[in-house]
PDB file of C-alpha atoms in Angstrom:
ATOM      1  CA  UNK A   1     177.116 -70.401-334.281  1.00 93.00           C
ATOM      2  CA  UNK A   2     180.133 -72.668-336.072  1.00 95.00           C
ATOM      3  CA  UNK A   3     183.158 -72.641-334.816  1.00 96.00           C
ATOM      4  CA  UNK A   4     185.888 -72.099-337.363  1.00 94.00           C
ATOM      5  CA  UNK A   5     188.586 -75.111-337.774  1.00 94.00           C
ATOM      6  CA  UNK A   6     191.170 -76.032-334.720  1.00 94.00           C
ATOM      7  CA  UNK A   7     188.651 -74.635-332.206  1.00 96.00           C
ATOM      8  CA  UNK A   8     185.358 -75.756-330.693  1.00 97.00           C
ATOM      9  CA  UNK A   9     181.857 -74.734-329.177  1.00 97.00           C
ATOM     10  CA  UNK A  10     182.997 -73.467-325.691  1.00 97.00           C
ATOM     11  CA  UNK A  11     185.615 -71.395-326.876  1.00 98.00           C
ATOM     12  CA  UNK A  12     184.150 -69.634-329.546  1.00 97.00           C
ATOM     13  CA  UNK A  13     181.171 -68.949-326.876  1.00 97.00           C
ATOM     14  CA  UNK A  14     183.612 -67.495-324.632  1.00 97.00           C
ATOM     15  CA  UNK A  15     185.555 -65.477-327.411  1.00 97.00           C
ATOM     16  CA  UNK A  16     182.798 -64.124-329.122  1.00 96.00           C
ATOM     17  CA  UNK A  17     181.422 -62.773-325.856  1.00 95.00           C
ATOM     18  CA  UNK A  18     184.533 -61.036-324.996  1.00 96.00           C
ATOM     19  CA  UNK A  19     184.717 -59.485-328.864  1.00 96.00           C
ATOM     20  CA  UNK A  20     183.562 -55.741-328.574  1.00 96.00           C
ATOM     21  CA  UNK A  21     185.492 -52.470-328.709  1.00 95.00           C
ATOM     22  CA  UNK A  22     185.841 -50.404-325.738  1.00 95.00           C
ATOM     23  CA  UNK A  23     182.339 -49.083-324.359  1.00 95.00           C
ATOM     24  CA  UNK A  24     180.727 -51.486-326.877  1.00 96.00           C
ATOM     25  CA  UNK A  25     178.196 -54.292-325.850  1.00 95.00           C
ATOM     26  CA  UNK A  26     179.219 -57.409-327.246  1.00 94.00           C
ATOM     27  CA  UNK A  27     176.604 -59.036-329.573  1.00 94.00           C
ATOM     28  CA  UNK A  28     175.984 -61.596-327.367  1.00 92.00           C
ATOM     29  CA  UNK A  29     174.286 -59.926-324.388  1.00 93.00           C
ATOM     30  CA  UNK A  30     172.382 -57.724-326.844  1.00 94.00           C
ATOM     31  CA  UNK A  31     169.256 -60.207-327.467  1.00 89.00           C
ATOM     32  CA  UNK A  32     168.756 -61.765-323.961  1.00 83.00           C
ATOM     33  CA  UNK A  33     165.609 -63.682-325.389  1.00 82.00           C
ATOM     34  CA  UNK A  34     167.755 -64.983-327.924  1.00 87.00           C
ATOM     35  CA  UNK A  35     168.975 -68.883-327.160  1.00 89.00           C
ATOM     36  CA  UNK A  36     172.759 -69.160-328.730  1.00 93.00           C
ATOM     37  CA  UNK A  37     174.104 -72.478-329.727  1.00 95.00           C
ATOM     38  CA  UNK A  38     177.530 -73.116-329.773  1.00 97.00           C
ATOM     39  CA  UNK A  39     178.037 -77.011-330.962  1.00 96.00           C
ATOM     40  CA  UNK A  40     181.663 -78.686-332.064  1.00 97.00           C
ATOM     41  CA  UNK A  41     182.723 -80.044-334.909  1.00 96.00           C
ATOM     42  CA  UNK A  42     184.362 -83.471-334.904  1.00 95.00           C
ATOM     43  CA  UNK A  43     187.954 -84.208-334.960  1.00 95.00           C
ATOM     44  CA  UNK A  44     188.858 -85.000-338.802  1.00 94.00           C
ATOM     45  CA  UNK A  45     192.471 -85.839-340.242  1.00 92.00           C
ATOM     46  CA  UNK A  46     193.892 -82.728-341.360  1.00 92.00           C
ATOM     47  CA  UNK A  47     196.224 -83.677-344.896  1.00 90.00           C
ATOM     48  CA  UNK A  48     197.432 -80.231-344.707  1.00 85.00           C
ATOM     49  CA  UNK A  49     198.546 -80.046-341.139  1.00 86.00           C
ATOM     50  CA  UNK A  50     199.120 -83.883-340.750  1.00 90.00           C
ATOM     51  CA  UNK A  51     197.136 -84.071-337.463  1.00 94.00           C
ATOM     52  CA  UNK A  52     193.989 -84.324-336.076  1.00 96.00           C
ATOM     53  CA  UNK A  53     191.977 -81.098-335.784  1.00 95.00           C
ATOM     54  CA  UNK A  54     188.212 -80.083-335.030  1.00 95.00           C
ATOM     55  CA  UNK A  55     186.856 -79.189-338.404  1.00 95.00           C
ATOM     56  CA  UNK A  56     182.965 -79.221-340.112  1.00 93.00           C
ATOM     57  CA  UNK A  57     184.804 -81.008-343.208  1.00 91.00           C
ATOM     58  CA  UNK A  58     188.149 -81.173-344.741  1.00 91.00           C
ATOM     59  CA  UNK A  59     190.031 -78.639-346.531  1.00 86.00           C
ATOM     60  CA  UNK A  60     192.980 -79.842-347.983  1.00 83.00           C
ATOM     61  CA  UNK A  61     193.759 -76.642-349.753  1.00 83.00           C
ATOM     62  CA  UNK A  62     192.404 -72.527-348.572  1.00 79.00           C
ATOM     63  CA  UNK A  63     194.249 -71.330-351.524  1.00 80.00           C
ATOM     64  CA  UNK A  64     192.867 -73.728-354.035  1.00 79.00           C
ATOM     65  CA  UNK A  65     189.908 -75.217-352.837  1.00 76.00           C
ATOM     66  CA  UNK A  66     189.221 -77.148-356.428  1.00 78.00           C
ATOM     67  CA  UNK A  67     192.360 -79.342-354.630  1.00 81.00           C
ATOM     68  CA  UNK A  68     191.419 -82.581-353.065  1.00 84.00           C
ATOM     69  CA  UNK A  69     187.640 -81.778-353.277  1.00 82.00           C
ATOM     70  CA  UNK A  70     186.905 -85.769-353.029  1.00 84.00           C
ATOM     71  CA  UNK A  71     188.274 -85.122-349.147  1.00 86.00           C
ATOM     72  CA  UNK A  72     185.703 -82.426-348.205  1.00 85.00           C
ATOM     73  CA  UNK A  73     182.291 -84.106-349.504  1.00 86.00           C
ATOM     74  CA  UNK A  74     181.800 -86.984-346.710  1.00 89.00           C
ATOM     75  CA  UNK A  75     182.836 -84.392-343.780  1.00 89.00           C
ATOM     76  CA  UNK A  76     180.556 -81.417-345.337  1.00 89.00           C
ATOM     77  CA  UNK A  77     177.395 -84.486-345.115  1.00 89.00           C
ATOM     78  CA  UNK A  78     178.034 -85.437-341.772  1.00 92.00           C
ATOM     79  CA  UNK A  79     178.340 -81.868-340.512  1.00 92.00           C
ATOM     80  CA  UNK A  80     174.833 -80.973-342.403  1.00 90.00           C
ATOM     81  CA  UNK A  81     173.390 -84.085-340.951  1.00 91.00           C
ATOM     82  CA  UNK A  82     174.411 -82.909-337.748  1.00 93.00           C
ATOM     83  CA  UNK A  83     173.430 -79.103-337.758  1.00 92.00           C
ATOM     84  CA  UNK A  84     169.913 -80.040-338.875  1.00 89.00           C
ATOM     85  CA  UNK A  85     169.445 -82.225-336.517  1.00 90.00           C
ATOM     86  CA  UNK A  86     170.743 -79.401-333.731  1.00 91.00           C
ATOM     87  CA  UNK A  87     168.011 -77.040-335.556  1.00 88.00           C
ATOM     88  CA  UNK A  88     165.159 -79.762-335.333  1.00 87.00           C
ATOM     89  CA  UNK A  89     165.572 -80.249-331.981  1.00 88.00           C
ATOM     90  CA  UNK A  90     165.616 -76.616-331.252  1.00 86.00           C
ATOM     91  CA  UNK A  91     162.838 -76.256-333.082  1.00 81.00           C
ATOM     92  CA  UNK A  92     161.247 -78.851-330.828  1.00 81.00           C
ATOM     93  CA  UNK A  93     162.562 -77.468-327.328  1.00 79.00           C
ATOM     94  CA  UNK A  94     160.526 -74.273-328.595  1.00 75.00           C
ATOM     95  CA  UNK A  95     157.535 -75.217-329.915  1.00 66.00           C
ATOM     96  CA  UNK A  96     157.579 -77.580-326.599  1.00 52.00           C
ATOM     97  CA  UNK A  97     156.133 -74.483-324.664  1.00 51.00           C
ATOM     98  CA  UNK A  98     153.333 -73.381-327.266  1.00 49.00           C
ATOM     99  CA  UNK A  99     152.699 -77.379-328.329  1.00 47.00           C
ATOM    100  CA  UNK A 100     152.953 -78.626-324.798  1.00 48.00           C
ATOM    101  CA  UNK A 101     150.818 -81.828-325.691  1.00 47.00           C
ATOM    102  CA  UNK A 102     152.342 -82.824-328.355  1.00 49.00           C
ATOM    103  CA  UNK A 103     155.625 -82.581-326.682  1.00 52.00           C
ATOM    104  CA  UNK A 104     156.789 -86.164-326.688  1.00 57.00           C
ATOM    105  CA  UNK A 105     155.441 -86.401-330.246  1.00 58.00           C
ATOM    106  CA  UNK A 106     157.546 -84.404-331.713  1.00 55.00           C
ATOM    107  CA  UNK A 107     160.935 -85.586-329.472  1.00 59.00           C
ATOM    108  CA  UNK A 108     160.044 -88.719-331.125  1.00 63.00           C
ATOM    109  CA  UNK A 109     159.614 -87.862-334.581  1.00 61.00           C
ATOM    110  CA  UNK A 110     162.925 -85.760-334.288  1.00 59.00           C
ATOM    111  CA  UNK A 111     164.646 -89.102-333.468  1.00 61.00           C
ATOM    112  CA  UNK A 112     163.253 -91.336-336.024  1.00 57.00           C
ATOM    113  CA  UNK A 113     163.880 -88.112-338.484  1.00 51.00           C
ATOM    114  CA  UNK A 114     167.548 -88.429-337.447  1.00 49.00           C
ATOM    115  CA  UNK A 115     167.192 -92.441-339.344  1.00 49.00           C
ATOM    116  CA  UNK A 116     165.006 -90.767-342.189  1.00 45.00           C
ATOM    117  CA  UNK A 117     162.387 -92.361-341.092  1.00 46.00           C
ATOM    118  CA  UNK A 118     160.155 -89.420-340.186  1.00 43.00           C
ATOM    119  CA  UNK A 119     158.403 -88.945-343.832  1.00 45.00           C
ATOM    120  CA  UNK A 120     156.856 -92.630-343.213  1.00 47.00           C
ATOM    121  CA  UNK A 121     156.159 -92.639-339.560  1.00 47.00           C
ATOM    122  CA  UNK A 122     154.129 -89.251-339.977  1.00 48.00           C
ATOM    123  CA  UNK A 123     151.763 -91.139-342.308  1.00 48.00           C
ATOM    124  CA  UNK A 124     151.121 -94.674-340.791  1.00 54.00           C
ATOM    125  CA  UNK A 125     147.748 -93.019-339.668  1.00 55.00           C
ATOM    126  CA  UNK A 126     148.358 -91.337-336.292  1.00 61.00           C
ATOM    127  CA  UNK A 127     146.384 -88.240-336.738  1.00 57.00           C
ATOM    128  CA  UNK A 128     148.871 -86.802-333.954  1.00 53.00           C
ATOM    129  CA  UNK A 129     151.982 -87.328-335.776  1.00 62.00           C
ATOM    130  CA  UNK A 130     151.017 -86.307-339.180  1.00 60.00           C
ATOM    131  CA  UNK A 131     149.418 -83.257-337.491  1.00 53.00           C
ATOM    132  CA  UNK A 132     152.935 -82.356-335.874  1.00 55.00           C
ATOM    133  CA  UNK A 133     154.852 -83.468-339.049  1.00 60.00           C
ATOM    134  CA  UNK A 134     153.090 -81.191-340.748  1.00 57.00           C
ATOM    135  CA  UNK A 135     153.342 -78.109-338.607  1.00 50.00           C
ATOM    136  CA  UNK A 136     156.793 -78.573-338.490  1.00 51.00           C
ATOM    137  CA  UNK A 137     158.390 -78.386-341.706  1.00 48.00           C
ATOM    138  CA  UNK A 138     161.746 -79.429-340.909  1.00 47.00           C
ATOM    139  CA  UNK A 139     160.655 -82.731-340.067  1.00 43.00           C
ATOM    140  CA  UNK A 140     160.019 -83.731-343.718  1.00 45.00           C
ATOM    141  CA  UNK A 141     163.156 -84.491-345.852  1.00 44.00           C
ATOM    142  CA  UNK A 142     161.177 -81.612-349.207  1.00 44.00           C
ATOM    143  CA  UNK A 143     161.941 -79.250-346.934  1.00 48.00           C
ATOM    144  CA  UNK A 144     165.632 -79.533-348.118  1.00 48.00           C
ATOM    145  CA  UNK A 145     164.716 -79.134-351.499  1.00 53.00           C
ATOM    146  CA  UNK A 146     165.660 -76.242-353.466  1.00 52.00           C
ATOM    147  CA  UNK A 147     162.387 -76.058-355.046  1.00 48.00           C
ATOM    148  CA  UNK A 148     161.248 -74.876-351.779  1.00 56.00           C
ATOM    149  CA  UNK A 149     160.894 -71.434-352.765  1.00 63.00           C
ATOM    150  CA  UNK A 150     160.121 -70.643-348.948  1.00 67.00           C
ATOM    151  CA  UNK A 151     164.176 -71.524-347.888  1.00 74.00           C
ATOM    152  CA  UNK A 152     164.859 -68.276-349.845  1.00 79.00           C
ATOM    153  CA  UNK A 153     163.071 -66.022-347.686  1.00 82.00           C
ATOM    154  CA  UNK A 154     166.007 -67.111-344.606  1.00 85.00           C
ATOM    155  CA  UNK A 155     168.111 -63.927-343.939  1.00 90.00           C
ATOM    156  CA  UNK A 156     171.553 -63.997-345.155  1.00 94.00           C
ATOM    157  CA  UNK A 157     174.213 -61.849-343.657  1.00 97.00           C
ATOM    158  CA  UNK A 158     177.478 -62.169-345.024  1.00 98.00           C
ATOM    159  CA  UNK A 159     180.731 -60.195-343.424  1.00 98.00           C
ATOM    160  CA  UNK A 160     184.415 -60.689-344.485  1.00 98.00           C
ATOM    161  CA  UNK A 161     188.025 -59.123-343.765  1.00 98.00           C
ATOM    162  CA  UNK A 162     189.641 -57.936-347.121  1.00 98.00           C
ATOM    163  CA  UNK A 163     193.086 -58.511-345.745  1.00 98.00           C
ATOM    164  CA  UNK A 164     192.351 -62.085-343.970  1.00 97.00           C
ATOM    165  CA  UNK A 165     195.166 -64.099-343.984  1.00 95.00           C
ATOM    166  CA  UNK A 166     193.665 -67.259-343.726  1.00 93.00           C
ATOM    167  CA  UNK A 167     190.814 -67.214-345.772  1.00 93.00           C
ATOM    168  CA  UNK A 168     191.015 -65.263-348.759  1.00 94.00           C
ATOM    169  CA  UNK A 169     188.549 -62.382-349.083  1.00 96.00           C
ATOM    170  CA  UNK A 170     187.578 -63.620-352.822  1.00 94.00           C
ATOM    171  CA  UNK A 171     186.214 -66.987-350.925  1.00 92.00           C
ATOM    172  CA  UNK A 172     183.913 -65.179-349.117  1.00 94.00           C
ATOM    173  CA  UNK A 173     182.688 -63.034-352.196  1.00 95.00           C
ATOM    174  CA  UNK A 174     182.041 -66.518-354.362  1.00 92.00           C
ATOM    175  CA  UNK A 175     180.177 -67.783-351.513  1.00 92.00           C
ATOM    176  CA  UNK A 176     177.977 -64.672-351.728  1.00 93.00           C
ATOM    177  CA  UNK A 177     177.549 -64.626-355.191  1.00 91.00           C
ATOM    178  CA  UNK A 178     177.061 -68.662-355.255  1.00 90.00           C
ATOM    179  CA  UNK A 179     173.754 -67.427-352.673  1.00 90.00           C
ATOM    180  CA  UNK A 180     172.756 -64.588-354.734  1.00 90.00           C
ATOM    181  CA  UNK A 181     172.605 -67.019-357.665  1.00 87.00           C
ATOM    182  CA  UNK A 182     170.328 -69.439-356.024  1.00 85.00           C
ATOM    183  CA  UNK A 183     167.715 -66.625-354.972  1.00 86.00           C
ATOM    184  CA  UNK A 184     169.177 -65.237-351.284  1.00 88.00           C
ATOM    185  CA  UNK A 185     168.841 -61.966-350.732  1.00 90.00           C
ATOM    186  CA  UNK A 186     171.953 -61.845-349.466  1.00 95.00           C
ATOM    187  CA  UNK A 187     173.877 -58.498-347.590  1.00 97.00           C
ATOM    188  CA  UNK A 188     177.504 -58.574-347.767  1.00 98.00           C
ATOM    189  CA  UNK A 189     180.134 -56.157-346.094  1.00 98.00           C
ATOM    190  CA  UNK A 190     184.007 -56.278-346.415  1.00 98.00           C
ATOM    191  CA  UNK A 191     185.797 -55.561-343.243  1.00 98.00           C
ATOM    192  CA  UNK A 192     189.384 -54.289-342.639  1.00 98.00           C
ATOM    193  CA  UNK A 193     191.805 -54.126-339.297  1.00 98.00           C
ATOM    194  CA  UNK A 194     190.026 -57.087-337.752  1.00 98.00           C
ATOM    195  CA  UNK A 195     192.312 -58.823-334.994  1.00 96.00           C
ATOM    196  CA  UNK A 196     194.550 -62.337-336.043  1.00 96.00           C
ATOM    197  CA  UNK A 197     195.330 -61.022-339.704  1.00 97.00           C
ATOM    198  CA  UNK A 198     192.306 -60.418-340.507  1.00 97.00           C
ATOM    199  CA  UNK A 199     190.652 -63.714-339.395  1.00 97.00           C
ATOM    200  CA  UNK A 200     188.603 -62.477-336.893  1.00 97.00           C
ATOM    201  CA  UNK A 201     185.092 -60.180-336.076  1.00 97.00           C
ATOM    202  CA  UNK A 202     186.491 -56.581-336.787  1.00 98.00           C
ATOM    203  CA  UNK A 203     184.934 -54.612-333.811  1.00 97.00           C
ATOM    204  CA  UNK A 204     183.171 -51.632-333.725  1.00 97.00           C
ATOM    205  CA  UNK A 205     181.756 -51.935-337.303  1.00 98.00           C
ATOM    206  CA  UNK A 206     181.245 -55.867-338.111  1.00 98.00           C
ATOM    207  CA  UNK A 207     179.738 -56.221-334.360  1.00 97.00           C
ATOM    208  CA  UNK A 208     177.334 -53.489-334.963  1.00 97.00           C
ATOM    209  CA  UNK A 209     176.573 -54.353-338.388  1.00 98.00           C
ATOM    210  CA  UNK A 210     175.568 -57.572-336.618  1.00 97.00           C
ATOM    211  CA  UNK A 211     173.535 -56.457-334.529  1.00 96.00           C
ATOM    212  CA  UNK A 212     171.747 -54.208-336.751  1.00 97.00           C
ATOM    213  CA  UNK A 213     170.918 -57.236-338.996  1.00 96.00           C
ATOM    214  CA  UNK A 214     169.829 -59.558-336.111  1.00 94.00           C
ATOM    215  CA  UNK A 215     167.519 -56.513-334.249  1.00 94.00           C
ATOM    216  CA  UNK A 216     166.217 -56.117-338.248  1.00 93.00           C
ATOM    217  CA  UNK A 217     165.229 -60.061-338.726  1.00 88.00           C
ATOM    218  CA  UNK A 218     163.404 -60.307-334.989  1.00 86.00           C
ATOM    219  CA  UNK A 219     161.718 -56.608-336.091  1.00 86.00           C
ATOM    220  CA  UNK A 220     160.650 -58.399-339.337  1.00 82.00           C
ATOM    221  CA  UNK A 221     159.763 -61.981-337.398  1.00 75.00           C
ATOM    222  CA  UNK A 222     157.610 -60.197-334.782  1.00 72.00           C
ATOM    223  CA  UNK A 223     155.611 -58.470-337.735  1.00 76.00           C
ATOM    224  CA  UNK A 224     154.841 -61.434-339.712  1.00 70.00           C
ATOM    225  CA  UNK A 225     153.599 -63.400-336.190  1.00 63.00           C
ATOM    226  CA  UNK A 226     151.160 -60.982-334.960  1.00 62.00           C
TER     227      UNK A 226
END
């Protein structure tokens, strides 16, 4: 779960567990076997504030974002960098219980995959590395590539406020069209009365139409597994 910009991990942890309506559960203790992951952002310059703020990359402009789009590229790669390698070694706490021997394999890989190294370690001819590389797709730099037809089958759930104050509702609606485009089956719902102008979870509906979505995507995981 990413933060949005000026805050950080912790806090969003703490404020998304206390988001719920009266008599409501919040999302967060609804899927106890579920492992949540709350990392922060760095601290980039802001040119639009004139200070330093946490922030995945840097938005000169939420009104135009065409404006200073030079400013946003280098932050956006660091912060991808980053989140895959939080997935990866999520991925490798997991499988850690059901791959117990290869274990330490795969901790390694993940850091030599963090120097793009992975692709070439996995096939100097240990049968135990190529054997975890390929069981674990994330390890290998194709599976970033959009001809992976298999990235299109990740759930996409999409919710925004149509009177947010801070980031304009149309944003949200090119981002969704910009996955729809690509192949994402992607389910979008526009929100209204949500707390801080808009800029916020709007509770009951948005928290239950979260939870509906996540309870539908472990209903759908736990078919495909058995």
């Amino acid at each position: 779960m990413l933060h949005g910009r000026g805050s950080n991990g912790p806090e969003f942890a703490e404020e998304l567990a206390e988001t719920a309506a009266p008599g409501q559960t919040p999302l967060t203790q609804r899927f106890p076997g579920w492992r949540w992951v709350f990392p922060s952002s760095q601290e980039l310059w802001s040119t639009a504030f004139e200070e330093m703020l946490p922030s995945w990359f840097e938005a000169h402009s939420l009104t135009d974002t065409t404006a200073r789009e030079d400013l946003q590229m280098e932050g956006i790669r660091q912060s991808v960098v980053y989140v895959q390698s939080l997935v990866n070694r999520e991925v490798a706490a997991l499988g850690a219980s059901t791959w117990l021997p290869f274990a330490a394999t795969i901790e390694r890989l993940l850091g030599e995959g963090d120097d793009h190294n992975t692709a070439e370690t996995a096939s100097d001819g240990n049968p135990s590395d190529t054997f975890v590389a390929d069981m674990m797709p994330t390890l290998s730099p194709l599976a970033a590539s959009p001809k992976d037809r298999s990235l299109l089958s990740t759930p996409v759930f999409l919710g925004h406020g149509v009177d947010d104050a801070v980031v304009d509702v149309e944003l949200g609606r090119q981002a969704k069209q910009v996955l729809a485009s690509a192949g994402f089956q992607v389910e979008w719902k526009e929100y209204s009365g949500a707390e801080l102008e808009g800029h916020w979870f709007k509770t009951p509906e948005q928290v239950e139409d979260m939870a509906a979505f996540m309870a539908t995507v472990t209903s759908t995981l736990a078919e495909t597994t058995n």
